[in-house]
Amino acid sequence: RMFNGLRLSLLLTLTAENHLIFFFFFVCGPRYRIRKVEESCAEWLMIVKHGMNCQFAFLGSKKDFMLASSAIFRRQQFLIRSLGGCTNQTHQKRMQETKALRGTSLEADAEHILRAITPTLDLNKHKGQAGKIAVIGGCREYTGAPYFAAISALKIGADLSHVFCTKDAAPVIKSYSPELIVHPVLEESYSVRDEDKLSISGKILAEVDKWMERFDCLVVGPGLGRDPFLLDCVSKILKHARQSNVPIVIDGDGLFLVTNSLDLVSGYPLAVLTPNVNEYKRLIQKVLNCEVNEQDAHEQLLALAKGVGGVTILQKGKSDLISDGETVKSVSIYGSPRRCGGQGDILSGSVAVFLSWARQHLSAAEGDTSISKINPTILGCIAGSALMRKAASLAFQNKKRSTLTSDIIEFLGTSLEDICPAC
Amino acid sequence: RMFNGLRLSLLLTLTAENHLIFFFFFVCGPRYRIRKVEESCAEWLMIVKHGMNCQFAFLGSKKDFMLASSAIFRRQQFLIRSLGGCTNQTHQKRMQETKALRGTSLEADAEHILRAITPTLDLNKHKGQAGKIAVIGGCREYTGAPYFAAISALKIGADLSHVFCTKDAAPVIKSYSPELIVHPVLEESYSVRDEDKLSISGKILAEVDKWMERFDCLVVGPGLGRDPFLLDCVSKILKHARQSNVPIVIDGDGLFLVTNSLDLVSGYPLAVLTPNVNEYKRLIQKVLNCEVNEQDAHEQLLALAKGVGGVTILQKGKSDLISDGETVKSVSIYGSPRRCGGQGDILSGSVAVFLSWARQHLSAAEGDTSISKINPTILGCIAGSALMRKAASLAFQNKKRSTLTSDIIEFLGTSLEDICPAC
């Protein structure tokens, strides 16, 4: 597949006269290195792929050539840095990593999976059939996070996206977008008297329960905050979701809650945790009672997922690693070096949609047999990760250092269309 | 008309050299089928039309050819699926449907009707003459829906658009757009003590009554919610609107109210109900005491409309079906396979405007004689449906799976201008 990509590049480059020198410089550089490594390593693929995208963009027209060539030099330098530079130390380290990957074939064919589980659009379908997602989050301090998660679900193709948040947060989240259905039902300690806690907690739960069965997936945590009374209510919501067999994606402060009360998700196969580096560290400490070990990243993730009773964990990083305690997969394609807050919320909303679609796909008789044996939570994580990484990459190409989460959301549609055209 | 479309496609394709094989593959497939069916069926026209649009997009430039051809293959597959696949069973079913349509000529000439009833713009006219619409809806949970309905009315060409909502919802709806006039007058049970209900209900009604006679049409239901006290107030508003002979379009939770209290609209010729698949099911069960029968869709709709005393019903679906108990019309042109929530709100706002215009048109002496015998509520539904379907189709071409209701609203103006240029 990689060499097909290179051949395609050769073809395109030859048709654009005068670009031959640039082609040699740009493509042969990585190719030479590829020969040296002599491994079909996923990370190489990502970088070459990413490079190709840039190259296509630069090949737009002849008059762009001057601009392109200086940009290409910078790009080449970036690639050399990405590939570990020229120092012996980093080179050796990369060789070790490459060896570690040998034979395990961790890298998921994320685009194939995304295409396989995304439902075809059909004039006969009606509202709701492409997914109904609910985000539990949004408090006095945080309103952006639940909005990012909920709007991302819609932009990917879910039909309905709800947010359950505190009374304070609701008007603000509503004002971000008329597309969301926002329920101002949660309460924080400061607005509840001790003697009322039990009855208020009951009302909140009843309110969420009215909707529970309709949802294809919950996202618990974006902008949830850490108020004890609120987290106590959310624990009860989690228990009800589990009783109703509703899949749950847990991120942000939801992970804080779950790390301290592992039994909330332990052994629930429809739970997905999406920890970032710090959240992952706390999970490892709590479950495996040790520190994060980057040398044995895959084994440790596998042990962690097994340790929480086979929940699926998406460990976010330079490559996203995904495990359900049985298998480990990685997604390394695309990506962006920009680390603005809120990207995790896009990911949690995306995983929720793809997870729902994967379950729908697998339950249909005519499912794609190449993926029919894979856990739908794993499929959802792979597709969500790939789409998020592609959108982030396109947004970064466009906005560079000033890329914000909203910019990435604007590229979700194009990214999905590139990978899986609607028609 | 269909063959004109094909010829145009041929012309465009031949001017773009090298695309001949792709053209043969893409266009001749459907053409072969068209010959077999030998019927000028509206549904075929829609699908072919839709297909052509996609094709034009792909034909952008030579360098897109490689990418386009694989997309075209997928598109071809999508078309084959849409056209009923290759199985004998689905083909026979489609043939039956085609035969069922033969001779009945259900499909409305929607664009002609839209042009006929849309008032000419005139420098001598003053504010309000192109329509004053009011939406009754918007509560603690829902604020997007009434906004979508009200802003759509303005975007189509109404002069003034009001929203009557709860006190909680008002600031949020106001924040979506400064174009709307938002009245925070409704109340929900949680904010009203039992002993105050009668007096508060009286005040609400008095507040709405002050405005009632000025409105050309009410839209009742978008984001109304199901609070019993609120619905009780809205029942009274409906009665007053009926006494004042103000047309009423009923959607969403307004349909929940009306299905449970049919006498609110029964026998009122200026009422329009716009049910989606679930709302229609409940109406059929309540009025005809049976299940939805897709084989006799037209007869059942006719019976339903007659059963509610000749109100007009717009049954939303793959084709929109419209009946007032006397006649059935369908609108199948354009449309989109995206089913994001909120599209029904655009439709209700659009129908309200066109219904007002149709009444205005028919009351004018110099009315278009070809439509002068048609019920204005039917005309309003046909025009509203056609415009909504065209805007949805344009938005979908643009945004594909990530199309949201706001995107569709942005295309209302272009769609109207395409069908009925302002000057």
PDB file of C-alpha atoms in Angstrom, chain A residues 78-180:
ATOM      1  CA  PHE A  78      10.300  18.742   9.535  1.00  0.00           C
ATOM      2  CA  LEU A  79      10.280  15.170   8.238  1.00  0.00           C
ATOM      3  CA  ILE A  80      13.907  14.664   9.186  1.00  0.00           C
ATOM      4  CA  ARG A  81      13.107  15.929  12.679  1.00  0.00           C
ATOM      5  CA  SER A  82      10.036  13.706  12.852  1.00  0.00           C
ATOM      6  CA  LEU A  83      12.054  10.740  11.729  1.00  0.00           C
ATOM      7  CA  GLY A  84      14.399  11.205  14.624  1.00  0.00           C
ATOM      8  CA  GLY A  85      16.979  13.538  13.150  1.00  0.00           C
ATOM      9  CA  CYS A  86      20.508  12.385  12.386  1.00  0.00           C
ATOM     10  CA  THR A  87      21.848  11.695  15.850  1.00  0.00           C
ATOM     11  CA  ASN A  88      22.918   8.160  16.562  1.00  0.00           C
ATOM     12  CA  GLN A  89      21.085   8.097  19.845  1.00  0.00           C
ATOM     13  CA  THR A  90      17.647   8.899  18.451  1.00  0.00           C
ATOM     14  CA  HIS A  91      18.266   6.653  15.471  1.00  0.00           C
ATOM     15  CA  GLN A  92      19.034   3.714  17.746  1.00  0.00           C
ATOM     16  CA  LYS A  93      15.961   4.460  19.823  1.00  0.00           C
ATOM     17  CA  ARG A  94      13.788   4.439  16.711  1.00  0.00           C
ATOM     18  CA  MET A  95      15.337   1.165  15.594  1.00  0.00           C
ATOM     19  CA  GLN A  96      14.419  -0.317  18.949  1.00  0.00           C
ATOM     20  CA  GLU A  97      10.854   0.904  18.602  1.00  0.00           C
ATOM     21  CA  THR A  98      10.705  -0.531  15.123  1.00  0.00           C
ATOM     22  CA  LYS A  99      11.933  -3.873  16.385  1.00  0.00           C
ATOM     23  CA  ALA A 100       9.328  -3.804  19.125  1.00  0.00           C
ATOM     24  CA  LEU A 101       6.629  -3.442  16.482  1.00  0.00           C
ATOM     25  CA  ARG A 102       8.020  -6.196  14.229  1.00  0.00           C
ATOM     26  CA  GLY A 103       5.540  -8.939  13.571  1.00  0.00           C
ATOM     27  CA  THR A 104       2.830  -7.602  15.855  1.00  0.00           C
ATOM     28  CA  SER A 105       1.100  -5.498  13.132  1.00  0.00           C
ATOM     29  CA  LEU A 106      -0.526  -3.221  15.646  1.00  0.00           C
ATOM     30  CA  GLU A 107      -1.493  -0.463  13.267  1.00  0.00           C
ATOM     31  CA  ALA A 108      -5.193  -0.667  12.467  1.00  0.00           C
ATOM     32  CA  ASP A 109      -6.416  -0.194   8.924  1.00  0.00           C
ATOM     33  CA  ALA A 110      -8.365   2.712  10.335  1.00  0.00           C
ATOM     34  CA  GLU A 111      -9.725   4.112   7.081  1.00  0.00           C
ATOM     35  CA  HIS A 112     -11.033   0.725   5.990  1.00  0.00           C
ATOM     36  CA  ILE A 113     -12.745   0.279   9.351  1.00  0.00           C
ATOM     37  CA  LEU A 114     -14.202   3.768   9.257  1.00  0.00           C
ATOM     38  CA  ARG A 115     -15.655   3.103   5.798  1.00  0.00           C
ATOM     39  CA  ALA A 116     -16.988  -0.299   6.812  1.00  0.00           C
ATOM     40  CA  ILE A 117     -18.936   0.861   9.863  1.00  0.00           C
ATOM     41  CA  THR A 118     -20.236   4.195   8.569  1.00  0.00           C
ATOM     42  CA  PRO A 119     -23.839   3.571   7.506  1.00  0.00           C
ATOM     43  CA  THR A 120     -24.913   4.344   3.958  1.00  0.00           C
ATOM     44  CA  LEU A 121     -27.238   7.294   3.625  1.00  0.00           C
ATOM     45  CA  ASP A 122     -30.674   6.251   2.530  1.00  0.00           C
ATOM     46  CA  LEU A 123     -33.756   8.283   1.673  1.00  0.00           C
ATOM     47  CA  ASN A 124     -35.898   5.665   3.411  1.00  0.00           C
ATOM     48  CA  LYS A 125     -34.302   6.220   6.817  1.00  0.00           C
ATOM     49  CA  HIS A 126     -35.874   8.522   9.373  1.00  0.00           C
ATOM     50  CA  LYS A 127     -34.615  10.840  12.099  1.00  0.00           C
ATOM     51  CA  GLY A 128     -32.719   9.031  14.834  1.00  0.00           C
ATOM     52  CA  GLN A 129     -31.572   6.030  12.835  1.00  0.00           C
ATOM     53  CA  ALA A 130     -28.090   7.490  12.292  1.00  0.00           C
ATOM     54  CA  GLY A 131     -27.595   7.845  16.043  1.00  0.00           C
ATOM     55  CA  LYS A 132     -28.772   9.632  19.171  1.00  0.00           C
ATOM     56  CA  ILE A 133     -25.944  10.671  21.479  1.00  0.00           C
ATOM     57  CA  ALA A 134     -26.033  12.240  24.954  1.00  0.00           C
ATOM     58  CA  VAL A 135     -23.216  14.076  26.699  1.00  0.00           C
ATOM     59  CA  ILE A 136     -23.258  14.239  30.508  1.00  0.00           C
ATOM     60  CA  GLY A 137     -21.192  17.280  31.372  1.00  0.00           C
ATOM     61  CA  GLY A 138     -21.136  21.045  31.672  1.00  0.00           C
ATOM     62  CA  CYS A 139     -21.041  22.846  35.020  1.00  0.00           C
ATOM     63  CA  ARG A 140     -20.511  26.326  36.422  1.00  0.00           C
ATOM     64  CA  GLU A 141     -16.908  26.408  35.166  1.00  0.00           C
ATOM     65  CA  TYR A 142     -16.958  24.338  31.987  1.00  0.00           C
ATOM     66  CA  THR A 143     -19.319  24.827  29.074  1.00  0.00           C
ATOM     67  CA  GLY A 144     -17.068  24.444  26.025  1.00  0.00           C
ATOM     68  CA  ALA A 145     -16.164  20.790  26.543  1.00  0.00           C
ATOM     69  CA  PRO A 146     -19.698  19.315  26.424  1.00  0.00           C
ATOM     70  CA  TYR A 147     -20.500  21.554  23.456  1.00  0.00           C
ATOM     71  CA  PHE A 148     -17.433  20.286  21.553  1.00  0.00           C
ATOM     72  CA  ALA A 149     -18.356  16.659  22.215  1.00  0.00           C
ATOM     73  CA  ALA A 150     -22.022  17.093  21.326  1.00  0.00           C
ATOM     74  CA  ILE A 151     -21.549  19.190  18.177  1.00  0.00           C
ATOM     75  CA  SER A 152     -18.831  16.816  16.931  1.00  0.00           C
ATOM     76  CA  ALA A 153     -21.303  13.941  17.132  1.00  0.00           C
ATOM     77  CA  LEU A 154     -23.713  15.872  14.893  1.00  0.00           C
ATOM     78  CA  LYS A 155     -21.027  16.969  12.439  1.00  0.00           C
ATOM     79  CA  ILE A 156     -20.010  13.354  11.950  1.00  0.00           C
ATOM     80  CA  GLY A 157     -23.542  12.379  11.121  1.00  0.00           C
ATOM     81  CA  ALA A 158     -25.506  11.571  14.269  1.00  0.00           C
ATOM     82  CA  ASP A 159     -29.113  12.709  13.999  1.00  0.00           C
ATOM     83  CA  LEU A 160     -29.619  14.003  17.540  1.00  0.00           C
ATOM     84  CA  SER A 161     -27.223  15.219  20.201  1.00  0.00           C
ATOM     85  CA  HIS A 162     -28.279  15.946  23.793  1.00  0.00           C
ATOM     86  CA  VAL A 163     -26.377  17.552  26.677  1.00  0.00           C
ATOM     87  CA  PHE A 164     -27.262  17.017  30.355  1.00  0.00           C
ATOM     88  CA  CYS A 165     -25.587  19.775  32.371  1.00  0.00           C
ATOM     89  CA  THR A 166     -26.090  22.039  35.387  1.00  0.00           C
ATOM     90  CA  LYS A 167     -28.686  24.819  35.380  1.00  0.00           C
ATOM     91  CA  ASP A 168     -25.947  27.465  35.159  1.00  0.00           C
ATOM     92  CA  ALA A 169     -24.234  25.899  32.190  1.00  0.00           C
ATOM     93  CA  ALA A 170     -27.350  25.269  30.104  1.00  0.00           C
ATOM     94  CA  PRO A 171     -28.125  28.739  28.691  1.00  0.00           C
ATOM     95  CA  VAL A 172     -24.513  29.140  27.641  1.00  0.00           C
ATOM     96  CA  ILE A 173     -24.248  25.754  25.936  1.00  0.00           C
ATOM     97  CA  LYS A 174     -27.599  26.363  24.232  1.00  0.00           C
ATOM     98  CA  SER A 175     -26.360  29.698  22.973  1.00  0.00           C
ATOM     99  CA  TYR A 176     -23.336  28.069  21.289  1.00  0.00           C
ATOM    100  CA  SER A 177     -25.613  26.192  18.928  1.00  0.00           C
ATOM    101  CA  PRO A 178     -29.335  25.789  18.314  1.00  0.00           C
ATOM    102  CA  GLU A 179     -28.627  22.275  17.016  1.00  0.00           C
ATOM    103  CA  LEU A 180     -28.164  20.775  20.493  1.00  0.00           C
TER     104      LEU A 180
END
